[in-house]
PDB file of C-alpha atoms and ligand atoms in Angstrom:
ATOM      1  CA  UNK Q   1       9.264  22.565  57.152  1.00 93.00           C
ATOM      2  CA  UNK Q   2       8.227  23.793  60.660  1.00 98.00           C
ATOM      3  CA  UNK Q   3      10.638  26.094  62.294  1.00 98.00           C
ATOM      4  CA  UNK Q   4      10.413  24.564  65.630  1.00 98.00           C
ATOM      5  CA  UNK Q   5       9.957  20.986  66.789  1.00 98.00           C
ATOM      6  CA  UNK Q   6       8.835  20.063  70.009  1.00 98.00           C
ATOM      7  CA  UNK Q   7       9.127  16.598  71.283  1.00 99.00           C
ATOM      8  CA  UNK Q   8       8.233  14.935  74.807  1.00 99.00           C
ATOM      9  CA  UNK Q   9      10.334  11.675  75.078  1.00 98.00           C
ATOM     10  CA  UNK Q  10       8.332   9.441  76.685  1.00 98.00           C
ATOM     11  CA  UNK Q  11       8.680   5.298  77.548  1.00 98.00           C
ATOM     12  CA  UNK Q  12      11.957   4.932  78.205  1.00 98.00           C
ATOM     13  CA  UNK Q  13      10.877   3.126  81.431  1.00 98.00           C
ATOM     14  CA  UNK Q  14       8.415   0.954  79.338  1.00 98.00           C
ATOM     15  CA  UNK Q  15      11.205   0.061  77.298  1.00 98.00           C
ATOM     16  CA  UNK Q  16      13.491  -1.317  79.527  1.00 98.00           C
ATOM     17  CA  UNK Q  17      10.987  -3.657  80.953  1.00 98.00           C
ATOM     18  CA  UNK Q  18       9.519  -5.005  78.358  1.00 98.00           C
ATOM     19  CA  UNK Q  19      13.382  -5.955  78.188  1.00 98.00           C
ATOM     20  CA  UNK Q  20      13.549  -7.116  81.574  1.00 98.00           C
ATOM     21  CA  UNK Q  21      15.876  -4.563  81.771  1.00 98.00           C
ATOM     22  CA  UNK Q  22      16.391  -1.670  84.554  1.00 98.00           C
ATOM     23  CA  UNK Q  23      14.529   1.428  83.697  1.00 98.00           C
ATOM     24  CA  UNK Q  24      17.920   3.289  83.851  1.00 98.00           C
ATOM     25  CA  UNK Q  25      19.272   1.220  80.841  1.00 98.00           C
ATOM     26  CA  UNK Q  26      15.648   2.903  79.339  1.00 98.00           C
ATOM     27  CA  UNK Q  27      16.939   5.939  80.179  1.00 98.00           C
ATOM     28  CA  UNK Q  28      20.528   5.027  78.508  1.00 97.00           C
ATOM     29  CA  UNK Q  29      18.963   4.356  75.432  1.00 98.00           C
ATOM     30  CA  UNK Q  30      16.930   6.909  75.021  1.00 98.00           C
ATOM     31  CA  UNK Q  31      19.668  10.055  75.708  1.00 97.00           C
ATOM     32  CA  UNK Q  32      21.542   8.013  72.804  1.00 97.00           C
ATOM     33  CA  UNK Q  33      18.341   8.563  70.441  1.00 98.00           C
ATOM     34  CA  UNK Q  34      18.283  12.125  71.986  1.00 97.00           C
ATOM     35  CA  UNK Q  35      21.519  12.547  70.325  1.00 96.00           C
ATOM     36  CA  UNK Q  36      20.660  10.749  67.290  1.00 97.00           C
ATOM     37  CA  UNK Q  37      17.579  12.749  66.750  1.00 98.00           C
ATOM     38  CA  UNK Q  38      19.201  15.946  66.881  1.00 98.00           C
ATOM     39  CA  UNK Q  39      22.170  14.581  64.500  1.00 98.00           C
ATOM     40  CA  UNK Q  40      19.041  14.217  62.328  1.00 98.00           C
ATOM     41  CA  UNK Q  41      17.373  17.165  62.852  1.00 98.00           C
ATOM     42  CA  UNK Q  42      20.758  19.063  61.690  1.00 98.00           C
ATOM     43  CA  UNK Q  43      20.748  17.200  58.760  1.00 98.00           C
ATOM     44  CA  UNK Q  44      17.258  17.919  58.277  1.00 98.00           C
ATOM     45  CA  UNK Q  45      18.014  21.512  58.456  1.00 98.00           C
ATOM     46  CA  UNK Q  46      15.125  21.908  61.026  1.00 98.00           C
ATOM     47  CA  UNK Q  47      15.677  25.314  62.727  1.00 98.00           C
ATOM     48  CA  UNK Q  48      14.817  24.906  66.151  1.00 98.00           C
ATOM     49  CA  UNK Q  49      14.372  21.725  68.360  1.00 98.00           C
ATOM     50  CA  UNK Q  50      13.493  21.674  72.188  1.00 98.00           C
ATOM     51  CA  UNK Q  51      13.538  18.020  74.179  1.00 98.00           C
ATOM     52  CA  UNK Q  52      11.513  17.646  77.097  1.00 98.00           C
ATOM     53  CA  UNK Q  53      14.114  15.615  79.131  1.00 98.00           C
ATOM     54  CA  UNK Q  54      12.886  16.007  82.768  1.00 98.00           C
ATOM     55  CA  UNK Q  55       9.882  18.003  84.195  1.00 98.00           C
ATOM     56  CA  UNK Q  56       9.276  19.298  87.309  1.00 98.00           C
ATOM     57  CA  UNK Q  57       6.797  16.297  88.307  1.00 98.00           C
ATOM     58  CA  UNK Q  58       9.465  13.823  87.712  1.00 98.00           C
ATOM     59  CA  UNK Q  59      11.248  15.148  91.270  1.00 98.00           C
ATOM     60  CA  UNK Q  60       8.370  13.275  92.301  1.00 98.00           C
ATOM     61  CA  UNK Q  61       9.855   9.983  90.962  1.00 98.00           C
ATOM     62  CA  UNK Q  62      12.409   7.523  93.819  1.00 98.00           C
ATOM     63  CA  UNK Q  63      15.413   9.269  94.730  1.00 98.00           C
ATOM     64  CA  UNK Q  64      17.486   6.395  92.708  1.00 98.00           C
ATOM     65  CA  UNK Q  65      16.221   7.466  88.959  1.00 98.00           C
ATOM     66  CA  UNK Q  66      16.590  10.706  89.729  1.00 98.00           C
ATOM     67  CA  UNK Q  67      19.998  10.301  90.795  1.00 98.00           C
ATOM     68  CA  UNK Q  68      20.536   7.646  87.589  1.00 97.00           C
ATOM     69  CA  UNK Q  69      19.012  10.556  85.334  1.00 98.00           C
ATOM     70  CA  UNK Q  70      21.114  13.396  86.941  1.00 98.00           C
ATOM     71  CA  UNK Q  71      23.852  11.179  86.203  1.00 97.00           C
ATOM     72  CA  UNK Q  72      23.286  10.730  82.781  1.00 96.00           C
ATOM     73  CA  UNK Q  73      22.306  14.251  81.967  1.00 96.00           C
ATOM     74  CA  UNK Q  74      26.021  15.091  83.341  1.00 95.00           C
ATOM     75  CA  UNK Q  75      27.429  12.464  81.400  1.00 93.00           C
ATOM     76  CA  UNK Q  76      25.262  13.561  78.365  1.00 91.00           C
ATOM     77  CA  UNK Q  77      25.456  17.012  78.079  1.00 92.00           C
ATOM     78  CA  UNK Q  78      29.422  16.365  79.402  1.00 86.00           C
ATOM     79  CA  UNK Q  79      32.845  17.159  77.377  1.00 76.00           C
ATOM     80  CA  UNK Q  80      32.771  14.945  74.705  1.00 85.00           C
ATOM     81  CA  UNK Q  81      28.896  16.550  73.859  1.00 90.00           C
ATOM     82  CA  UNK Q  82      30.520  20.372  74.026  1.00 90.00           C
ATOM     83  CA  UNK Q  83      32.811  19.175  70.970  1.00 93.00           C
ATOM     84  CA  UNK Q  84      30.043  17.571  68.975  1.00 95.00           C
ATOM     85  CA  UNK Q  85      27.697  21.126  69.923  1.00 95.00           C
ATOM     86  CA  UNK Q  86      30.515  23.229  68.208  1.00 96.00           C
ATOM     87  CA  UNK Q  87      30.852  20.284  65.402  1.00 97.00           C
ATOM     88  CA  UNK Q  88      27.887  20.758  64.215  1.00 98.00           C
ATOM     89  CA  UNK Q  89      26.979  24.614  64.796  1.00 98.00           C
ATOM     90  CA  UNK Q  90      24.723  23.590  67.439  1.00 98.00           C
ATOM     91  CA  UNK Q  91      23.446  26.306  70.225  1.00 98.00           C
ATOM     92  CA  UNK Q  92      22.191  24.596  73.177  1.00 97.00           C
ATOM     93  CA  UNK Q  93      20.154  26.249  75.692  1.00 97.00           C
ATOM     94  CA  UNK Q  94      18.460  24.813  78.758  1.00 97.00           C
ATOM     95  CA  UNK Q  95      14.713  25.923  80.221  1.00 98.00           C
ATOM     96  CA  UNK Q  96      13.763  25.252  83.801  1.00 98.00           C
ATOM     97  CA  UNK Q  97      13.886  25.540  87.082  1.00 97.00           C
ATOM     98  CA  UNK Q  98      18.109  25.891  87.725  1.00 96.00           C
ATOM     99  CA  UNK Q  99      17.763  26.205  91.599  1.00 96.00           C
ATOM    100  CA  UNK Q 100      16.364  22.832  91.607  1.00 97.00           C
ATOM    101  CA  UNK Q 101      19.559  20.703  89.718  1.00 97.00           C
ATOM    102  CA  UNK Q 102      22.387  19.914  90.791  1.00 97.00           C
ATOM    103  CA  UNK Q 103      25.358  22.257  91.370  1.00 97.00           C
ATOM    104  CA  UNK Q 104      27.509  20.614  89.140  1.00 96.00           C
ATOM    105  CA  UNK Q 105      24.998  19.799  86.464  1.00 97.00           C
ATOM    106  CA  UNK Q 106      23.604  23.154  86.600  1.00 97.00           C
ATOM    107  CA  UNK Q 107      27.569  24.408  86.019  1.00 96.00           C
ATOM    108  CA  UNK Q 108      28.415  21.664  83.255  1.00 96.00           C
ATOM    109  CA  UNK Q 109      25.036  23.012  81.511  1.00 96.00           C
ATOM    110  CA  UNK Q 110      25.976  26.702  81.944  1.00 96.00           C
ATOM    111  CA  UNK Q 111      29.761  25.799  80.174  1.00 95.00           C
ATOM    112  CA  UNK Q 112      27.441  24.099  77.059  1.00 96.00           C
ATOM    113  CA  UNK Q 113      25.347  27.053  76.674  1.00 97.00           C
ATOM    114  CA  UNK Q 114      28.377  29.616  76.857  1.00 96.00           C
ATOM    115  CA  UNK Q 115      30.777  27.313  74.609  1.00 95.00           C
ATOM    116  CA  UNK Q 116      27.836  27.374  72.097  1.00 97.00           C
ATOM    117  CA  UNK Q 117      26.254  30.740  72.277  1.00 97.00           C
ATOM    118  CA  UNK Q 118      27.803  31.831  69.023  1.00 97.00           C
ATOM    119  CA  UNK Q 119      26.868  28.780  67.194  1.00 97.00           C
ATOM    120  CA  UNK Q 120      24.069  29.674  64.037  1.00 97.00           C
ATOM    121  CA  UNK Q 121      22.638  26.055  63.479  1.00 98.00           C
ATOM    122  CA  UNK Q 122      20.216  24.666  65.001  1.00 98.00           C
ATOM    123  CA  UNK Q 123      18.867  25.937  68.125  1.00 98.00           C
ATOM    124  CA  UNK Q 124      18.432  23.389  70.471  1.00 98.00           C
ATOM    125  CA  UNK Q 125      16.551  23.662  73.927  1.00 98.00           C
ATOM    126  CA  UNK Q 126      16.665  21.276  76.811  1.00 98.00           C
ATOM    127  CA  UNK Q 127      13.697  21.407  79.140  1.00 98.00           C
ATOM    128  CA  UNK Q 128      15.409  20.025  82.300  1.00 98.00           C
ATOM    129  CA  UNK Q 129      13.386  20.754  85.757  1.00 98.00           C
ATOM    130  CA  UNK Q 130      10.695  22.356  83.321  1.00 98.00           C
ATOM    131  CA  UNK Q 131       7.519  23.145  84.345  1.00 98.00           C
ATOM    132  CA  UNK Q 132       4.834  24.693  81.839  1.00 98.00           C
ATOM    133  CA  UNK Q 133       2.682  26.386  84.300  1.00 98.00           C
ATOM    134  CA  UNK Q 134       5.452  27.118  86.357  1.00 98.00           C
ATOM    135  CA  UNK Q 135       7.276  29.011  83.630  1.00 98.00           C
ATOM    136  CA  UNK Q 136       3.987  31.127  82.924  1.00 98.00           C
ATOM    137  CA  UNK Q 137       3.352  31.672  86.726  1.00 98.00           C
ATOM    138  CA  UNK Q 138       6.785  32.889  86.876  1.00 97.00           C
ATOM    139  CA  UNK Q 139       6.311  35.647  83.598  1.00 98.00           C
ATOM    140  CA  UNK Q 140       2.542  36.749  85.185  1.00 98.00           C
ATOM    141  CA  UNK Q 141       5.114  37.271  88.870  1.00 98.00           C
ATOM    142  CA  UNK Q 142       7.867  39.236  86.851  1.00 98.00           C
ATOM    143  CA  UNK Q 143       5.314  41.517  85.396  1.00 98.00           C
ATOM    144  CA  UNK Q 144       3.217  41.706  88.818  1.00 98.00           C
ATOM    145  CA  UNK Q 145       6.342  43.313  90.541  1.00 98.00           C
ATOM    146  CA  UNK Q 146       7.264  45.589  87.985  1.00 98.00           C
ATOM    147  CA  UNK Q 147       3.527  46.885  88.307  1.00 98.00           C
ATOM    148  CA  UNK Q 148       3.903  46.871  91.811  1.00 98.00           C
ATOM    149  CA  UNK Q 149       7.043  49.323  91.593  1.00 98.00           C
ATOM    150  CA  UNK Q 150       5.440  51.245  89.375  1.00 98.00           C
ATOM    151  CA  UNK Q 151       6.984  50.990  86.246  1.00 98.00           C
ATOM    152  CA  UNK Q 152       4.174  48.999  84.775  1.00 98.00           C
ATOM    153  CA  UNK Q 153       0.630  50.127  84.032  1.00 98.00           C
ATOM    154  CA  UNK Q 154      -1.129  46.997  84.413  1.00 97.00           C
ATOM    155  CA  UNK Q 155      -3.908  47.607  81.617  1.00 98.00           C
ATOM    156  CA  UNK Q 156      -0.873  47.443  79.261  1.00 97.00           C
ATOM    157  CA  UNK Q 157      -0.276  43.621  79.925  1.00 97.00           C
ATOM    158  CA  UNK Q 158      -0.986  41.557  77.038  1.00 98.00           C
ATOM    159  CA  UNK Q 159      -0.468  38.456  75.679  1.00 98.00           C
ATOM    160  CA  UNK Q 160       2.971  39.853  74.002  1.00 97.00           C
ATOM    161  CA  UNK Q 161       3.943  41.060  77.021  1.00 98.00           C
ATOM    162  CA  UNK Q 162       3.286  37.871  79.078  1.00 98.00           C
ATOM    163  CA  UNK Q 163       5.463  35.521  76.265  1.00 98.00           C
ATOM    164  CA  UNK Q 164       8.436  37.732  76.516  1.00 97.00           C
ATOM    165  CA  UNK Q 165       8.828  37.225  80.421  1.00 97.00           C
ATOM    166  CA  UNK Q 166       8.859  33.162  79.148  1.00 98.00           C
ATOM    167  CA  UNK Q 167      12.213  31.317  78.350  1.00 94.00           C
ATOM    168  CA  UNK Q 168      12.045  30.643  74.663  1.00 92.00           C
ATOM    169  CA  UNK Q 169      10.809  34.242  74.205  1.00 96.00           C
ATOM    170  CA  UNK Q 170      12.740  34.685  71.462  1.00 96.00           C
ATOM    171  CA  UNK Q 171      11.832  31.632  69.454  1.00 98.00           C
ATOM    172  CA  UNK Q 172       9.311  31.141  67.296  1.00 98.00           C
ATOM    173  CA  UNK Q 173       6.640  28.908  69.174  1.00 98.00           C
ATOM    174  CA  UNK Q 174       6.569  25.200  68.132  1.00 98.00           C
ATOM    175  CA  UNK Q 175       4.993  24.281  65.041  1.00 98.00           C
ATOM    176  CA  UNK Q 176       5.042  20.575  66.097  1.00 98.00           C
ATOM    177  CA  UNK Q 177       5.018  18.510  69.503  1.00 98.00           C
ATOM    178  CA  UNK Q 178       5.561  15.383  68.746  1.00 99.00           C
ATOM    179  CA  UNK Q 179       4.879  12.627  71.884  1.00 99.00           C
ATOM    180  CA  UNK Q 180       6.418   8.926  71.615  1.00 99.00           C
ATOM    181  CA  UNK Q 181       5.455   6.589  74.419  1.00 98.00           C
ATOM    182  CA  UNK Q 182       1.427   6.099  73.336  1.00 98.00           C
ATOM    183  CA  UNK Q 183       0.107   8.749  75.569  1.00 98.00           C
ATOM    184  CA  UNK Q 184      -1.630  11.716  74.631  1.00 98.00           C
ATOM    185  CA  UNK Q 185      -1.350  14.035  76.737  1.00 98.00           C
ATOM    186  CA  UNK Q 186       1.084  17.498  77.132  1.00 98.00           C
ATOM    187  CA  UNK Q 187       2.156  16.532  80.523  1.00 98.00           C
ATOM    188  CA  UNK Q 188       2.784  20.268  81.829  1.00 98.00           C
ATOM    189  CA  UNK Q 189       5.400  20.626  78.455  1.00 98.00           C
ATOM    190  CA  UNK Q 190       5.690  24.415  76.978  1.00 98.00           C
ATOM    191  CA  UNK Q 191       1.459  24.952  77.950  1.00 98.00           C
ATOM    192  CA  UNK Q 192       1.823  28.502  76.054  1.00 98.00           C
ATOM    193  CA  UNK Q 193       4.069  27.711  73.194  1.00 98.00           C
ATOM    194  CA  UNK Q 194       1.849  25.193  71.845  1.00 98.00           C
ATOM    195  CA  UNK Q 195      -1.582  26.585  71.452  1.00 98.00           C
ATOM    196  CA  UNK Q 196      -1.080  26.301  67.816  1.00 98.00           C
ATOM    197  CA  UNK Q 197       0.811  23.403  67.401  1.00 98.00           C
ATOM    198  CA  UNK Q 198       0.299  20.817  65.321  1.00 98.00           C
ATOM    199  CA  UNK Q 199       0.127  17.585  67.406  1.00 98.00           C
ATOM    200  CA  UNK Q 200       1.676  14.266  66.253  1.00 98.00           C
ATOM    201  CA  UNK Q 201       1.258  11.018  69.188  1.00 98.00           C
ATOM    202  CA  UNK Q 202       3.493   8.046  68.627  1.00 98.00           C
ATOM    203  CA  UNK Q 203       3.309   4.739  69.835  1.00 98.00           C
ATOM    204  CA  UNK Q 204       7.328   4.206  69.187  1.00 98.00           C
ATOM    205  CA  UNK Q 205       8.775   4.160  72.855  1.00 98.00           C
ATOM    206  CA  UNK Q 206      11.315   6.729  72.609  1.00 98.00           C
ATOM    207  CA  UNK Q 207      14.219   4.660  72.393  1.00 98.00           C
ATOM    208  CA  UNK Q 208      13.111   3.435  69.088  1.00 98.00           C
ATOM    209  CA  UNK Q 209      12.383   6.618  68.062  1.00 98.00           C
ATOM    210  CA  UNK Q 210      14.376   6.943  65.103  1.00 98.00           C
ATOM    211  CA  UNK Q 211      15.185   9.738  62.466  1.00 98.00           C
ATOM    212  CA  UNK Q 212      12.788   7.729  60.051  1.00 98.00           C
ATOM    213  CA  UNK Q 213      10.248   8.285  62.592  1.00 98.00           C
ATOM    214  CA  UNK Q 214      10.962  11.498  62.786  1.00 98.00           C
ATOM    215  CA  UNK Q 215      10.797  12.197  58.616  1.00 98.00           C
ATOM    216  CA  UNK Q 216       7.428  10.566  58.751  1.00 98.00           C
ATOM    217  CA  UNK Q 217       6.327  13.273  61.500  1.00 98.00           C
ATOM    218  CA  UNK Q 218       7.499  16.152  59.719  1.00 98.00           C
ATOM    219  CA  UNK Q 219       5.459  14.305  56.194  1.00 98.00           C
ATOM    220  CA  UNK Q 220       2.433  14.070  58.449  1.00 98.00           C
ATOM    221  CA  UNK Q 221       2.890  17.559  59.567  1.00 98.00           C
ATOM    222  CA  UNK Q 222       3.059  19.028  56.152  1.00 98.00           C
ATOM    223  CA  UNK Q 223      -0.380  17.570  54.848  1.00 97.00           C
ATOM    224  CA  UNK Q 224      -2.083  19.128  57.933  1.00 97.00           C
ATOM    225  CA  UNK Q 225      -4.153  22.230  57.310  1.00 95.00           C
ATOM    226  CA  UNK Q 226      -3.139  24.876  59.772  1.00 96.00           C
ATOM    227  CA  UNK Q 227      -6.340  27.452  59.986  1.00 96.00           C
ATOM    228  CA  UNK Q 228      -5.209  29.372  63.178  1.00 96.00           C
ATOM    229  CA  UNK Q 229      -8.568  30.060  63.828  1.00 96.00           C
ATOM    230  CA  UNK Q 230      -9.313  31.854  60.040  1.00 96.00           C
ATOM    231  CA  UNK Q 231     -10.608  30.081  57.081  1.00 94.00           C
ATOM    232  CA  UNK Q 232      -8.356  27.246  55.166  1.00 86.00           C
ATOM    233  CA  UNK Q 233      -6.165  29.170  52.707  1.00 73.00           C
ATOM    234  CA  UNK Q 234      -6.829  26.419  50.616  1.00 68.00           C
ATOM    235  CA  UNK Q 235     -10.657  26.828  50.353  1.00 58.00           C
TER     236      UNK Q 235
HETATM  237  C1  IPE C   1      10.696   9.517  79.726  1.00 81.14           C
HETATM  238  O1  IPE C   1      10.543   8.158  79.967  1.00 81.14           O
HETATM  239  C2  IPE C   1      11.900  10.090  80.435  1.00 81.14           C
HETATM  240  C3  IPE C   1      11.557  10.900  81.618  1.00 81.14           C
HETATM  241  C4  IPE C   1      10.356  11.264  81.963  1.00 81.14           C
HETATM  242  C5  IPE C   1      12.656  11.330  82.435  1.00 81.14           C
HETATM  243  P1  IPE C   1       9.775   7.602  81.237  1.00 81.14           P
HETATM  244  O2  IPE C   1      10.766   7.377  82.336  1.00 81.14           O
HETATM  245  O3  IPE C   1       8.618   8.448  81.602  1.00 81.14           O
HETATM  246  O4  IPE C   1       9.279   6.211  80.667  1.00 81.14           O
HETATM  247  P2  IPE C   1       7.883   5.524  80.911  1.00 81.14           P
HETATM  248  O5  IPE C   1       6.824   6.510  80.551  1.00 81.14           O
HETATM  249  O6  IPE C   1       7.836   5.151  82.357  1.00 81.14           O
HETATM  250  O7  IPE C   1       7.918   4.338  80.005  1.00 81.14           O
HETATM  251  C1  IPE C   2       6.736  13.700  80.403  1.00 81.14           C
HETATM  252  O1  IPE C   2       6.740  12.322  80.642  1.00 81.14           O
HETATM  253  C2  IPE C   2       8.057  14.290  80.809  1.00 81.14           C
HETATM  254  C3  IPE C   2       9.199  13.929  79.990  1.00 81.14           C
HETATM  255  C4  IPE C   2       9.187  13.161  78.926  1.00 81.14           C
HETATM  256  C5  IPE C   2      10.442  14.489  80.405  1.00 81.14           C
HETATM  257  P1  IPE C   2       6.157  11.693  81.984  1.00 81.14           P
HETATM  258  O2  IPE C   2       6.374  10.234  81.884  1.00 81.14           O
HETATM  259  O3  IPE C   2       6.722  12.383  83.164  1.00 81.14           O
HETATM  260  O4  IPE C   2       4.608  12.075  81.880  1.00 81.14           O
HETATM  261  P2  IPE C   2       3.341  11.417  82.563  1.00 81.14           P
HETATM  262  O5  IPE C   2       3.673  11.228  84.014  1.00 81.14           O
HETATM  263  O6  IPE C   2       3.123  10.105  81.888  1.00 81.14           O
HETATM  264  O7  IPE C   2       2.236  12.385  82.297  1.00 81.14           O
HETATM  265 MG1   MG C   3       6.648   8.476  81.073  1.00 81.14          MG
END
């Protein structure tokens, strides 16, 4: 079982108009599979989960989604989701850029992650505003000052000491990213985190993306042979 699964939810959009459908009903559905995926993943007894639910590109996208997705995400991640966090032992967590959402998302997300901090279940992260280079800019800046001030020598920075100045530092990095939507690509998701993940590409638009889906990718993960650069344990 991998410790930490990584997904980019991707084709929402594509969904809805193959449909004929608004891409915001796309965007409906899919925060509905959000929340049955992570249903799942409790039951799956998967230990850590982070969603990729907006990135810092998608600013880019007309002012009307991102107002329909801002709307959803404080609908989502709203009162009735708190209850359901605390239901099932779930400690939420978001990564990303805060200054960017906002005020009262950024507030409704800040009650979530303080009504849940105690919780020992599954850990899950929402990458909202999340940039991958971003977040690793913003370590190599942290550590830059400190060196600055002089309460760094800068020979001493590592690769340790970068990944503590990032978000999830005290995660284990993702074992899988899993991608619906057909593409193949990482899409400036958790660049760092996942230099040894196992990758897994679906074609299931992420609406459809079910917890059978999700079984199959965590089947598909366990035949792979992870070498992290060494020789197969295996032979
Ligand atoms: C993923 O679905 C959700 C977000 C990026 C917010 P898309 O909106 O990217 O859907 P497609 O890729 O256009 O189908
Ligand atoms: C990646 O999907 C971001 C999220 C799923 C939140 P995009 O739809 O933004 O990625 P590109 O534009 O196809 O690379
Ligand atoms: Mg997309």
């Amino acid at each position: 079982m991998p410790r930490h699964v990584a997904i980019i939810m991707d084709g929402n959009g594509r969904w809805a108009s193959r449909r004929g459908l608004p891409r915001r009903v796309g965007h409906w559905r899919g925060a509905e599979a959000a929340r049955s995926i992570v249903r799942a993943a409790v039951d799956l007894e998967i230990p850590c989960l982070t969603l990729f639910a907006f990135s810092s590109e998608n600013w880019k996208r007309p002012v009307a989604e991102v107002v329909d997705l801002m709307g959803l995400l404080r609908r989502y991640l709203g009162n009735d989701y708190a209850a359901e966090m605390a239901r099932l032992d779930v400690r939420v967590r978001m990564i990303g850029d805060r200054s960017r959402l906002p005020q009262d998302l950024m507030r409704i997300v800040q009650r979530l992650e303080e009504a849940s901090a105690d919780h020992k279940g599954l850990q899950l992260t929402v990458a909202l505003s999340y940039g991958g280079r971003q977040e690793i800019a913003a370590s190599a800046r942290r550590l830059a000052e400190q060196a600055a001030a002089g309460r760094l020598d800068p020979t001493l920075i590592d690769e340790d000491l970068l990944a503590k100045g990032l978000e999830l530092a005290d995660l284990p990095d993702p074992d899988l990213l899993i991608r619906t939507g057909g593409e193949m690509r990482i899409s400036n998701f958790l660049l760092w985190q996942v230099a040894y993940a196992e990758l897994i590409f679906s074609d299931r638009l992420w609406p459809d993306f079910s917890r059978e889906d999700l079984e199959a990718a965590l089947i598909e993960f366990r035949r792979r042979d992870r070498r992290f650069g060494a020789l197969s344990s295996t032979g």
